[in-house]
Coordinates of N, CA, C and O in Angstrom, one line a residue:
X1 N 153.6 63.5 60.5 CA 154.1 64.5 60.4 C 153.8 65.2 58.8 O 153.6 66.7 58.6
X2 N 153.2 64.4 57.9 CA 152.3 64.5 56.8 C 151.1 65.8 56.9 O 151.1 66.6 56.9
X3 N 150.4 65.4 57.9 CA 149.1 66.1 58.5 C 149.5 67.2 59.3 O 149.1 68.5 58.9
X4 N 150.8 67.4 59.9 CA 150.8 68.5 60.6 C 151.5 69.6 59.8 O 151.0 70.7 59.8
X5 N 152.1 69.2 58.4 CA 152.6 69.8 57.3 C 151.4 70.4 57.1 O 151.3 71.7 56.5
X6 N 150.4 69.6 56.8 CA 149.4 70.0 55.6 C 148.6 71.0 56.4 O 148.3 72.0 56.0
X7 N 148.4 70.8 57.8 CA 147.5 71.6 58.5 C 148.6 73.1 58.5 O 147.5 74.3 58.3
X8 N 149.7 73.2 58.7 CA 150.3 74.1 58.6 C 150.5 75.3 57.7 O 149.9 76.4 57.3
X9 N 150.2 74.6 56.4 CA 150.3 74.7 55.1 C 148.9 75.5 55.0 O 148.7 76.8 54.0
X10 N 148.1 74.8 55.7 CA 146.6 75.3 55.4 C 146.5 76.7 56.3 O 145.6 77.7 55.8
X11 N 146.9 76.9 57.3 CA 146.7 78.0 58.2 C 147.7 79.2 57.4 O 147.2 80.1 57.6
X12 N 148.7 78.7 56.9 CA 149.3 79.9 56.1 C 148.3 80.4 55.4 O 148.7 81.4 55.0
X13 N 147.8 80.0 54.4 CA 147.2 80.1 53.6 C 146.1 80.7 53.5 O 145.6 82.0 53.2
X14 N 145.3 80.2 54.5 CA 144.1 81.0 55.5 C 144.5 82.3 55.9 O 144.1 83.5 55.5
X15 N 146.0 82.4 56.3 CA 146.4 83.9 57.3 C 146.6 84.7 56.1 O 146.3 85.7 56.1
X16 N 147.1 84.2 54.7 CA 147.2 85.3 53.8 C 146.5 85.5 53.1 O 146.2 86.9 52.8
X17 N 145.3 84.8 52.8 CA 143.9 85.3 52.6 C 143.1 86.0 53.2 O 142.8 87.0 52.8
X18 N 143.0 86.2 54.8 CA 142.6 87.1 55.4 C 143.6 88.4 55.4 O 143.1 89.4 55.5
X19 N 144.7 88.1 55.6 CA 145.5 89.8 55.2 C 145.1 90.4 53.8 O 144.8 91.5 53.9
X20 N 144.9 89.4 52.8 CA 144.8 90.1 51.6 C 143.4 90.8 51.3 O 143.2 92.0 50.8
X21 N 142.6 89.9 52.0 CA 141.2 90.4 52.6 C 141.1 92.0 53.0 O 140.3 92.9 52.7
X22 N 141.9 91.9 54.7 CA 141.8 93.4 55.2 C 142.4 94.8 54.3 O 142.1 95.5 54.3
X23 N 143.6 94.3 53.6 CA 144.1 94.8 53.1 C 142.8 95.5 51.6 O 142.9 96.7 51.5
X24 N 142.4 94.6 51.3 CA 141.6 95.2 50.4 C 140.5 96.1 50.9 O 139.6 97.0 50.7
X25 N 139.6 95.5 52.1 CA 138.9 96.0 52.7 C 139.3 97.8 53.2 O 138.7 98.9 53.1
X26 N 140.4 97.9 54.0 CA 141.3 98.9 54.2 C 141.1 99.8 53.1 O 141.1 101.3 53.3
X27 N 141.7 99.3 52.0 CA 141.6 100.1 50.7 C 140.2 100.7 50.3 O 140.3 101.8 49.7
X28 N 139.4 100.0 50.3 CA 138.0 100.2 50.1 C 137.6 101.3 50.8 O 137.2 102.6 50.3
X29 N 137.5 101.2 52.2 CA 137.2 102.3 53.0 C 138.0 103.5 52.7 O 137.3 104.7 52.7
X30 N 139.1 103.4 52.6 CA 140.2 104.6 52.4 C 139.8 105.5 51.1 O 139.7 106.6 51.4
X31 N 139.0 104.5 50.3 CA 138.9 105.2 49.0 C 137.5 106.1 48.9 O 137.6 107.4 48.8
X32 N 136.6 105.6 49.6 CA 135.6 106.5 50.2 C 135.9 107.5 51.0 O 135.1 108.4 51.0
X33 N 136.4 107.4 51.9 CA 136.8 108.2 52.9 C 137.6 109.4 52.1 O 137.3 110.5 52.7
X34 N 138.4 109.3 51.3 CA 139.3 110.2 50.2 C 138.5 111.1 49.5 O 138.5 112.2 49.5
X35 N 137.3 110.1 49.0 CA 136.2 111.1 48.4 C 135.7 112.0 49.3 O 135.3 113.1 48.4
X36 N 134.9 111.8 50.6 CA 134.2 112.7 51.8 C 135.5 113.7 51.6 O 134.6 114.8 51.5
X37 N 136.8 113.4 52.0 CA 137.4 114.3 52.6 C 137.6 115.5 51.4 O 137.9 116.6 51.7
X38 N 138.0 115.1 50.1 CA 138.3 115.9 49.1 C 137.2 116.7 48.6 O 137.1 118.1 48.5
X39 N 135.6 116.1 48.8 CA 134.8 117.0 48.3 C 134.6 118.1 49.9 O 134.0 119.2 49.5
X40 N 134.7 117.7 50.8 CA 134.5 118.6 51.9 C 135.9 119.4 51.8 O 135.4 120.8 52.1
X41 N 136.8 119.3 51.5 CA 138.0 120.4 51.5 C 137.6 121.3 50.3 O 138.0 122.7 50.7
X42 N 137.2 121.0 49.3 CA 136.8 122.1 48.3 C 135.7 122.6 48.5 O 135.6 123.9 48.5
X43 N 134.8 122.4 49.2 CA 133.7 123.3 49.7 C 134.0 124.0 51.0 O 133.4 125.4 51.1
X44 N 134.7 123.5 51.8 CA 135.1 124.3 52.6 C 136.1 126.0 52.3 O 136.2 126.7 53.1
X45 N 136.7 125.5 50.9 CA 137.5 126.8 50.5 C 136.5 127.5 49.8 O 136.8 128.9 49.5
X46 N 135.2 127.4 49.5 CA 134.1 128.3 48.8 C 133.9 129.6 50.2 O 133.0 128.8 51.1
X47 N 134.0 130.8 49.8 CA 133.3 131.8 50.6 C 132.2 131.6 51.2 O 131.6 131.8 52.0
X48 N 131.7 131.6 49.6 CA 129.7 131.5 50.1 C 129.1 130.5 51.0 O 128.6 130.5 51.7
X49 N 130.0 129.2 50.7 CA 129.9 128.1 51.6 C 129.6 128.6 53.4 O 128.7 128.1 54.1
X50 N 131.0 128.7 53.4 CA 131.1 129.1 54.8 C 130.2 130.2 55.5 O 130.2 130.0 56.7
X51 N 130.2 131.5 54.6 CA 129.3 132.2 55.0 C 128.2 131.7 55.7 O 127.4 132.2 56.7
X52 N 127.4 130.9 54.4 CA 125.9 130.2 54.7 C 126.0 129.7 55.9 O 125.2 129.4 56.6
X53 N 127.1 128.7 56.1 CA 127.0 127.8 57.3 C 127.4 128.6 58.8 O 126.4 128.5 59.7
X54 N 128.1 129.7 58.4 CA 128.6 130.2 60.0 C 128.5 131.7 59.9 O 128.0 132.2 61.3
X55 N 127.3 132.3 59.4 CA 127.0 133.8 59.6 C 125.6 134.0 59.9 O 125.1 135.2 60.0
X56 N 124.9 132.8 59.4 CA 123.5 133.0 59.4 C 122.8 133.2 60.5 O 123.4 132.5 61.2
X57 N 121.9 134.0 60.8 CA 121.4 134.2 62.0 C 120.0 133.3 62.3 O 119.8 133.2 63.3
X58 N 119.6 132.7 61.3 CA 118.8 131.5 61.5 C 119.2 130.5 61.3 O 120.0 129.9 60.3
X59 N 118.9 129.5 62.0 CA 119.5 128.3 62.5 C 118.7 127.3 61.0 O 119.4 126.6 61.1
X60 N 117.8 127.6 60.9 CA 117.1 126.9 59.8 C 117.7 127.0 58.7 O 117.7 126.1 57.8
X61 N 118.2 128.3 58.4 CA 119.1 128.4 56.7 C 120.5 127.4 57.0 O 120.8 126.9 55.7
X62 N 121.1 127.0 58.5 CA 122.2 126.9 58.1 C 122.3 125.4 58.0 O 122.7 124.8 57.5
X63 N 120.6 124.7 58.9 CA 120.6 123.2 58.8 C 120.2 123.3 56.9 O 120.5 122.0 56.6
X64 N 119.5 123.8 56.5 CA 119.2 123.7 55.3 C 120.7 123.7 54.4 O 120.6 122.8 53.6
X65 N 121.3 124.6 54.4 CA 122.6 124.6 53.8 C 123.1 123.0 54.0 O 123.8 122.8 52.9
X66 N 123.2 122.6 55.1 CA 123.8 121.4 55.9 C 123.2 120.2 54.8 O 124.0 119.5 54.3
X67 N 122.1 120.4 55.0 CA 121.5 119.3 54.3 C 121.6 119.4 52.9 O 122.0 118.0 52.1
X68 N 121.8 120.5 52.0 CA 122.1 120.5 50.5 C 123.4 120.1 50.2 O 123.8 119.2 49.3
X69 N 124.5 120.2 51.5 CA 125.7 119.7 50.7 C 125.7 118.4 51.3 O 126.5 117.7 50.7
X70 N 125.2 118.0 52.4 CA 125.1 116.4 52.9 C 124.8 115.8 51.2 O 124.9 114.5 51.1
X71 N 123.0 116.0 50.8 CA 122.7 115.8 49.7 C 124.0 115.5 48.3 O 124.2 114.6 47.9
X72 N 124.4 116.7 48.6 CA 125.6 117.0 47.1 C 126.6 116.0 47.2 O 127.1 115.3 46.1
X73 N 127.3 115.4 48.5 CA 128.3 114.7 48.4 C 128.1 113.2 48.9 O 129.0 112.6 49.0
X74 N 126.7 112.8 49.2 CA 126.4 111.7 49.5 C 126.6 111.1 50.8 O 126.8 110.0 51.0
X75 N 126.4 112.0 51.8 CA 127.2 111.6 53.1 C 125.6 111.3 53.8 O 124.6 111.5 53.7
X76 N 126.2 110.7 54.8 CA 124.9 110.2 55.6 C 124.1 111.3 56.7 O 123.1 111.4 56.7
X77 N 124.9 112.1 57.1 CA 125.0 113.1 58.0 C 125.9 114.2 57.8 O 127.1 113.7 57.4
X78 N 125.6 115.2 58.5 CA 126.8 116.4 58.2 C 126.3 117.3 59.4 O 125.2 117.2 60.0
X79 N 127.1 117.7 60.6 CA 127.2 118.9 61.2 C 128.3 120.0 61.2 O 129.2 119.7 60.6
X80 N 127.8 120.7 61.9 CA 128.6 122.2 61.5 C 128.7 123.1 63.1 O 127.8 122.7 63.8
X81 N 130.3 123.2 63.4 CA 130.4 123.8 65.0 C 131.2 125.2 64.6 O 131.7 125.0 63.5
X82 N 131.0 125.6 65.5 CA 131.7 127.1 65.4 C 132.9 127.2 65.5 O 133.5 126.1 65.9
X83 N 133.6 128.3 65.7 CA 135.2 128.4 66.4 C 135.7 128.0 67.6 O 136.5 127.5 68.0
X84 N 134.5 127.7 68.7 CA 134.6 127.1 69.7 C 134.1 125.7 70.1 O 134.1 125.5 71.1
X85 N 133.8 125.3 68.7 CA 133.4 123.9 69.0 C 132.0 123.7 69.6 O 131.5 122.5 69.3
X86 N 131.4 124.8 69.4 CA 129.8 124.4 70.0 C 129.1 124.2 68.6 O 128.9 124.9 67.3
X87 N 127.9 123.3 68.6 CA 127.2 122.7 67.5 C 126.2 124.0 66.8 O 125.3 124.4 68.0
X88 N 126.3 123.7 65.5 CA 125.3 124.7 65.3 C 124.2 124.0 64.2 O 123.3 124.3 64.8
X89 N 124.4 123.2 63.8 CA 123.8 122.5 63.1 C 124.0 120.8 62.8 O 125.3 120.7 62.5
X90 N 123.1 119.9 62.9 CA 123.4 118.5 62.5 C 122.3 118.0 61.8 O 121.2 118.1 62.1
X91 N 122.7 117.4 61.0 CA 121.5 116.7 60.0 C 120.7 115.5 60.3 O 119.4 115.6 60.1
X92 N 121.5 114.7 61.2 CA 120.4 113.4 61.7 C 119.9 113.9 62.9 O 119.3 112.9 63.4
X93 N 120.2 114.9 63.6 CA 119.5 115.3 65.0 C 119.6 116.8 64.7 O 119.8 117.6 65.4
X94 N 118.3 117.5 63.9 CA 118.1 118.5 63.9 C 117.9 119.4 64.6 O 117.6 120.5 64.4
X95 N 117.0 118.6 65.7 CA 116.8 119.6 67.1 C 117.9 119.7 67.8 O 117.9 120.6 68.7
X96 N 119.1 119.3 67.9 CA 120.2 119.5 68.5 C 120.9 120.6 68.1 O 121.1 120.9 66.9
X97 N 121.1 121.5 69.0 CA 122.4 122.5 69.0 C 123.1 123.4 70.2 O 122.4 122.8 71.1
X98 N 123.9 124.1 70.0 CA 124.7 124.5 71.3 C 125.0 123.6 72.4 O 125.3 123.8 73.2
X99 N 125.6 122.3 71.6 CA 126.2 121.7 72.3 C 127.5 121.6 72.4 O 128.3 121.5 71.0
X100 N 128.3 121.3 73.3 CA 129.9 121.6 73.2 C 130.3 120.2 72.4 O 130.2 119.2 73.2
X101 N 130.7 120.7 71.4 CA 131.6 119.1 70.5 C 133.4 119.7 70.4 O 133.8 118.5 70.1
X102 N 133.8 120.6 71.4 CA 134.9 120.9 71.3 C 135.9 119.7 71.8 O 137.1 119.7 71.3
X103 N 135.5 119.0 72.3 CA 136.4 117.3 72.7 C 136.3 116.5 71.8 O 136.9 115.1 72.0
X104 N 135.1 116.3 70.8 CA 135.3 115.5 69.6 C 136.6 115.7 69.0 O 136.7 116.7 68.3
X105 N 137.4 114.5 68.8 CA 138.5 114.4 68.2 C 138.4 115.1 66.6 O 139.3 116.2 66.2
X106 N 137.6 114.7 66.1 CA 137.4 115.3 64.8 C 137.1 116.6 64.6 O 137.9 117.5 64.2
X107 N 136.1 117.1 65.6 CA 136.0 118.6 65.7 C 136.9 119.2 66.1 O 137.8 120.5 65.7
X108 N 137.7 118.9 67.1 CA 139.0 119.3 67.7 C 140.2 119.6 66.5 O 140.6 120.6 66.5
X109 N 140.3 118.0 66.1 CA 141.6 118.8 64.8 C 141.3 119.5 63.8 O 142.1 120.2 63.5
X110 N 140.0 119.5 63.4 CA 139.5 120.5 62.7 C 139.6 121.9 62.9 O 140.0 123.1 62.5
X111 N 139.3 122.2 64.5 CA 139.8 123.6 64.7 C 141.3 123.7 65.2 O 141.2 125.3 65.2
X112 N 141.8 122.8 65.0 CA 143.3 123.4 65.1 C 143.9 123.1 63.4 O 145.1 123.7 63.4
X113 N 142.9 123.3 62.5 CA 143.5 123.5 61.3 C 143.9 122.5 60.7 O 144.2 122.0 59.3
X114 N 143.4 121.1 60.9 CA 143.6 119.6 60.6 C 142.6 118.9 59.9 O 141.8 119.0 61.0
X115 N 142.5 118.6 58.7 CA 141.8 117.5 58.2 C 142.0 116.4 58.8 O 142.8 115.6 58.7
X116 N 140.8 115.3 59.2 CA 141.1 114.1 59.8 C 139.8 113.1 60.0 O 138.8 113.9 59.6
X117 N 140.2 111.9 59.7 CA 139.3 111.0 59.6 C 139.1 109.9 60.5 O 140.1 109.6 61.1
X118 N 137.8 109.3 61.0 CA 138.0 108.3 62.1 C 136.4 107.7 62.2 O 135.5 108.2 61.4
X119 N 135.9 107.0 63.1 CA 135.0 106.1 63.3 C 134.3 107.0 64.6 O 134.8 107.8 65.1
X120 N 133.0 107.1 63.8 CA 131.8 108.1 64.7 C 131.1 107.3 65.2 O 130.0 106.8 64.6
X121 N 130.8 106.8 66.7 CA 129.7 106.0 67.1 C 128.5 106.7 67.2 O 128.3 107.9 68.2
X122 N 127.2 106.0 67.5 CA 126.0 106.7 67.6 C 125.4 105.9 68.3 O 124.8 104.7 68.2
X123 N 125.4 106.2 69.8 CA 124.9 105.2 70.8 C 123.8 105.2 70.8 O 122.9 104.2 71.4
X124 N 123.1 106.2 70.3 CA 121.4 106.2 70.7 C 120.9 105.3 69.8 O 120.0 104.4 70.0
X125 N 121.2 105.1 68.3 CA 120.7 104.5 67.5 C 121.8 102.9 67.1 O 121.2 102.6 66.4
X126 N 122.6 103.0 68.0 CA 123.6 101.8 67.7 C 123.9 102.0 66.4 O 123.8 100.8 65.8
X127 N 124.7 102.9 65.6 CA 124.8 102.8 64.5 C 126.5 103.4 64.5 O 126.9 103.9 65.4
X128 N 127.1 102.7 63.5 CA 129.0 103.6 63.3 C 128.8 103.9 61.9 O 128.5 103.4 61.0
X129 N 129.9 105.0 62.2 CA 130.0 105.7 60.9 C 131.2 106.0 60.6 O 132.1 105.9 62.0
X130 N 131.8 106.2 59.2 CA 133.2 106.6 59.3 C 132.9 108.3 58.8 O 132.1 108.4 58.0
X131 N 133.8 109.4 59.7 CA 133.2 110.7 59.3 C 134.9 111.4 59.3 O 135.6 110.7 59.6
X132 N 134.5 112.4 58.1 CA 135.9 113.5 58.3 C 135.4 114.8 58.9 O 134.5 115.3 58.4
X133 N 136.3 115.3 59.4 CA 136.4 116.5 60.1 C 136.9 117.3 59.3 O 138.5 117.4 59.0
X134 N 136.6 118.5 58.9 CA 137.3 119.7 58.0 C 137.2 120.7 58.4 O 136.1 121.4 58.8
X135 N 138.6 121.6 58.5 CA 138.4 122.9 58.9 C 137.8 124.0 58.1 O 137.7 123.9 56.9
X136 N 137.0 124.9 58.6 CA 136.0 126.0 57.5 C 137.0 127.4 58.1 O 137.1 127.9 58.9
X137 N 138.0 127.3 56.9 CA 138.9 128.5 57.2 C 139.3 129.2 55.6 O 139.2 128.7 54.6
X138 N 139.5 130.1 56.0 CA 139.8 131.0 54.7 C 140.9 130.8 53.5 O 140.5 130.9 52.3
X139 N 141.8 130.2 54.3 CA 143.1 130.0 53.6 C 143.8 129.0 54.6 O 143.5 128.7 55.8
X140 N 144.6 128.1 54.2 CA 145.3 127.2 54.8 C 146.3 127.8 56.2 O 146.1 127.3 57.2
X141 N 146.5 128.8 56.0 CA 147.4 129.3 57.2 C 146.3 130.2 58.1 O 146.9 130.5 59.2
X142 N 145.1 130.2 57.8 CA 144.0 130.9 58.6 C 143.3 130.5 59.8 O 143.6 129.1 59.4
X143 N 143.2 131.0 60.8 CA 142.2 130.4 61.8 C 141.0 130.0 61.6 O 140.2 130.5 60.9
X144 N 140.9 128.7 61.9 CA 139.6 128.1 61.6 C 138.5 128.7 62.1 O 138.4 129.2 63.2
X145 N 137.5 129.0 61.4 CA 136.2 129.7 61.6 C 135.3 128.7 62.1 O 134.2 129.1 62.9
X146 N 135.3 127.3 62.1 CA 134.4 126.6 62.4 C 134.7 124.8 61.9 O 136.0 124.7 61.3
X147 N 134.0 124.1 62.3 CA 134.2 122.9 61.6 C 133.5 122.4 61.0 O 132.1 122.2 61.3
X148 N 133.5 121.3 59.9 CA 132.3 120.5 59.3 C 132.8 119.3 59.2 O 134.1 119.0 59.0
X149 N 131.9 118.3 59.7 CA 131.9 116.8 59.8 C 131.1 116.2 59.0 O 129.9 116.4 59.0
X150 N 131.6 115.3 58.1 CA 130.5 114.6 57.4 C 131.0 113.1 57.2 O 132.0 112.9 57.6
X151 N 129.8 112.6 57.3 CA 130.1 111.0 57.5 C 129.4 110.1 56.8 O 128.3 110.5 56.2
X152 N 129.9 108.9 56.7 CA 129.2 108.1 55.7 C 128.8 106.6 56.6 O 129.6 106.6 57.8
X153 N 127.9 105.9 56.6 CA 127.2 104.8 56.9 C 128.1 103.6 57.1 O 128.6 103.2 55.7
X154 N 128.5 102.6 57.8 CA 129.1 101.6 57.9 C 127.8 100.8 58.2 O 127.4 100.5 59.4
X155 N 127.3 99.9 57.0 CA 125.9 99.5 57.4 C 126.0 98.0 56.7 O 127.1 97.8 55.7
X156 N 124.5 97.6 56.0 CA 124.7 96.5 55.2 C 125.3 96.3 53.9 O 125.8 95.7 53.2
X157 N 124.4 98.0 53.4 CA 125.3 98.5 52.2 C 126.6 98.3 51.8 O 127.1 98.1 50.8
X158 N 127.2 99.0 52.7 CA 128.6 99.0 52.5 C 129.2 97.5 52.7 O 130.0 97.4 51.8
X159 N 128.9 97.0 53.6 CA 129.2 95.3 53.7 C 129.3 94.6 52.2 O 130.3 93.9 51.6
X160 N 128.1 94.8 51.7 CA 127.6 94.2 50.2 C 128.3 94.6 49.1 O 128.9 93.8 48.4
X161 N 128.9 95.9 49.4 CA 130.1 96.4 48.3 C 131.3 96.1 48.4 O 131.8 95.8 47.4
X162 N 131.4 96.1 50.0 CA 133.1 95.1 49.5 C 133.1 93.9 49.4 O 134.2 93.3 49.0
X163 N 132.0 92.9 49.8 CA 131.8 91.7 49.3 C 132.2 91.7 47.9 O 132.5 90.7 47.3
X164 N 131.1 92.6 47.3 CA 131.8 92.4 45.9 C 132.7 92.8 45.4 O 133.3 92.2 44.1
X165 N 133.4 93.7 46.1 CA 134.8 93.9 45.5 C 135.9 92.7 45.9 O 137.0 93.1 45.2
X166 N 135.4 92.3 46.9 CA 136.5 91.0 47.5 C 136.3 89.8 47.9 O 137.2 89.1 47.8
X167 N 134.8 89.3 47.3 CA 134.5 88.2 47.1 C 134.7 87.6 48.5 O 134.9 86.4 48.7
X168 N 134.4 88.2 49.8 CA 134.4 87.9 50.8 C 133.5 88.2 51.8 O 133.0 89.5 51.6
X169 N 132.9 87.7 52.6 CA 131.7 88.0 53.5 C 132.8 89.0 54.5 O 133.5 88.8 54.9
X170 N 131.9 90.1 55.1 CA 132.3 91.0 55.7 C 131.3 91.3 56.8 O 130.3 91.3 56.6
X171 N 131.7 91.1 58.4 CA 130.9 91.8 59.2 C 131.8 92.9 60.0 O 132.8 92.9 60.4
X172 N 130.9 93.8 59.9 CA 131.1 95.1 60.9 C 130.5 95.1 62.0 O 129.2 95.3 62.3
X173 N 131.2 95.8 63.6 CA 130.4 95.4 64.9 C 131.1 96.9 65.3 O 131.8 97.2 65.2
X174 N 130.5 96.9 66.4 CA 130.7 98.3 67.6 C 130.4 97.7 68.6 O 129.7 96.6 69.0
X175 N 131.1 98.3 69.7 CA 130.8 97.6 71.2 C 129.9 98.9 71.7 O 130.5 99.7 71.6
X176 N 129.1 98.1 72.7 CA 128.0 99.2 73.3 C 128.6 99.5 74.6 O 130.1 99.5 74.9
X177 N 127.9 100.4 75.3 CA 128.3 100.6 76.7 C 128.7 99.7 77.7 O 129.1 100.1 78.6
X178 N 128.2 98.7 77.3 CA 128.6 97.4 78.3 C 129.4 96.3 78.0 O 129.4 95.4 77.9
X179 N 130.1 96.9 76.5 CA 131.2 96.1 75.9 C 130.6 94.8 75.2 O 131.3 94.0 75.0
X180 N 129.1 94.7 75.1 CA 129.1 93.5 73.9 C 128.8 94.0 72.4 O 128.2 95.5 72.1
X181 N 128.9 93.2 71.5 CA 129.0 93.4 70.1 C 127.7 93.8 69.7 O 127.0 93.1 70.0
X182 N 127.6 95.1 68.5 CA 126.3 94.9 68.2 C 126.7 95.2 66.6 O 127.7 95.8 66.0
X183 N 126.1 94.1 65.7 CA 126.6 94.1 64.4 C 125.8 95.5 63.8 O 124.6 95.4 64.0
X184 N 126.5 96.1 63.0 CA 126.2 97.2 62.5 C 126.0 97.2 60.9 O 125.2 97.8 60.3
X185 N 126.5 95.9 59.9 CA 127.0 96.2 58.9 C 127.2 94.3 58.7 O 128.2 94.3 59.2
X186 N 126.5 94.1 57.8 CA 127.2 92.1 57.7 C 126.5 91.7 56.1 O 125.6 92.0 55.5
X187 N 127.4 90.9 55.6 CA 126.7 90.1 54.5 C 126.4 88.9 55.0 O 125.9 87.9 54.3
X188 N 126.6 88.3 56.2 CA 126.0 87.3 56.9 C 124.9 87.5 57.8 O 124.7 88.5 58.3
X189 N 124.1 86.6 57.8 CA 122.6 86.6 58.6 C 123.1 87.1 60.1 O 123.9 86.7 60.9
X190 N 122.4 88.3 60.5 CA 122.7 88.8 61.9 C 122.4 87.6 62.9 O 123.2 88.0 64.3
X191 N 121.7 87.0 62.8 CA 121.0 86.2 63.8 C 121.7 85.0 63.9 O 122.3 84.4 65.3
X192 N 123.0 84.9 63.0 CA 124.0 83.7 63.2 C 125.1 84.3 63.8 O 125.7 83.6 64.5
X193 N 125.2 85.3 63.4 CA 126.8 85.9 63.5 C 126.9 86.8 64.7 O 127.7 86.7 65.4
X194 N 125.5 87.1 65.3 CA 125.4 88.1 66.5 C 125.9 87.2 67.7 O 126.9 87.4 68.5
X195 N 125.5 85.8 67.7 CA 126.2 85.0 68.9 C 127.1 84.7 68.7 O 127.8 84.5 69.9
X196 N 128.0 84.2 67.7 CA 129.3 84.1 67.5 C 130.3 85.1 68.1 O 131.1 85.0 68.6
X197 N 129.9 86.2 67.5 CA 130.6 87.3 68.0 C 130.5 87.7 69.8 O 131.5 87.6 70.4
X198 N 129.4 87.4 70.3 CA 129.2 87.3 71.9 C 130.2 86.4 72.6 O 130.8 86.7 73.5
X199 N 130.5 85.4 71.9 CA 131.3 84.2 72.3 C 132.9 84.6 72.3 O 133.8 84.3 73.3
X200 N 133.2 84.9 71.0 CA 134.5 85.2 70.7 C 135.1 86.1 71.8 O 135.9 86.6 72.1
X201 N 134.4 87.6 72.0 CA 134.6 89.1 72.5 C 134.3 88.4 74.0 O 134.4 89.5 74.7

């Protein structure tokens, strides 16, 4: 009975510690996302910024503006779509354009006048990002002229920052097209954690 009670106490303590760490991780990510969202909203409200992104006839100029904005807010990449959800420029894939992104949730929400955030998977490079989609509109009640999506990396650097803040090891992973786990950010050696994830999942 004593052993059983001790195990239950230990399990409860571990559960509480994990719940506390999860809240800390959620708060850390939410804080970074709010920063990106705030800067995106402020930039989208500047008429000159919107004009340079949406009305320039030179795609290179739009890409330059997007890259300047990416560097200004410290994002990993930025993409711009027009009012129909068609890609105008994307800094991490500069050769891409005229692709229909209207079904992408963050773009669709932005074109509905709503700022939103969520995970963005890059299956090509097997990377995971947290992205914020922001409507490009002259006023909160005006029809969006386009969508601005800015993202930050979920990688080893982010995991290390969270470990420093929470004193806990962190592992971020995504599932590939075959539902296999791919570690995208970790404070533990990937060679060790990868096989463990594969067994668990």
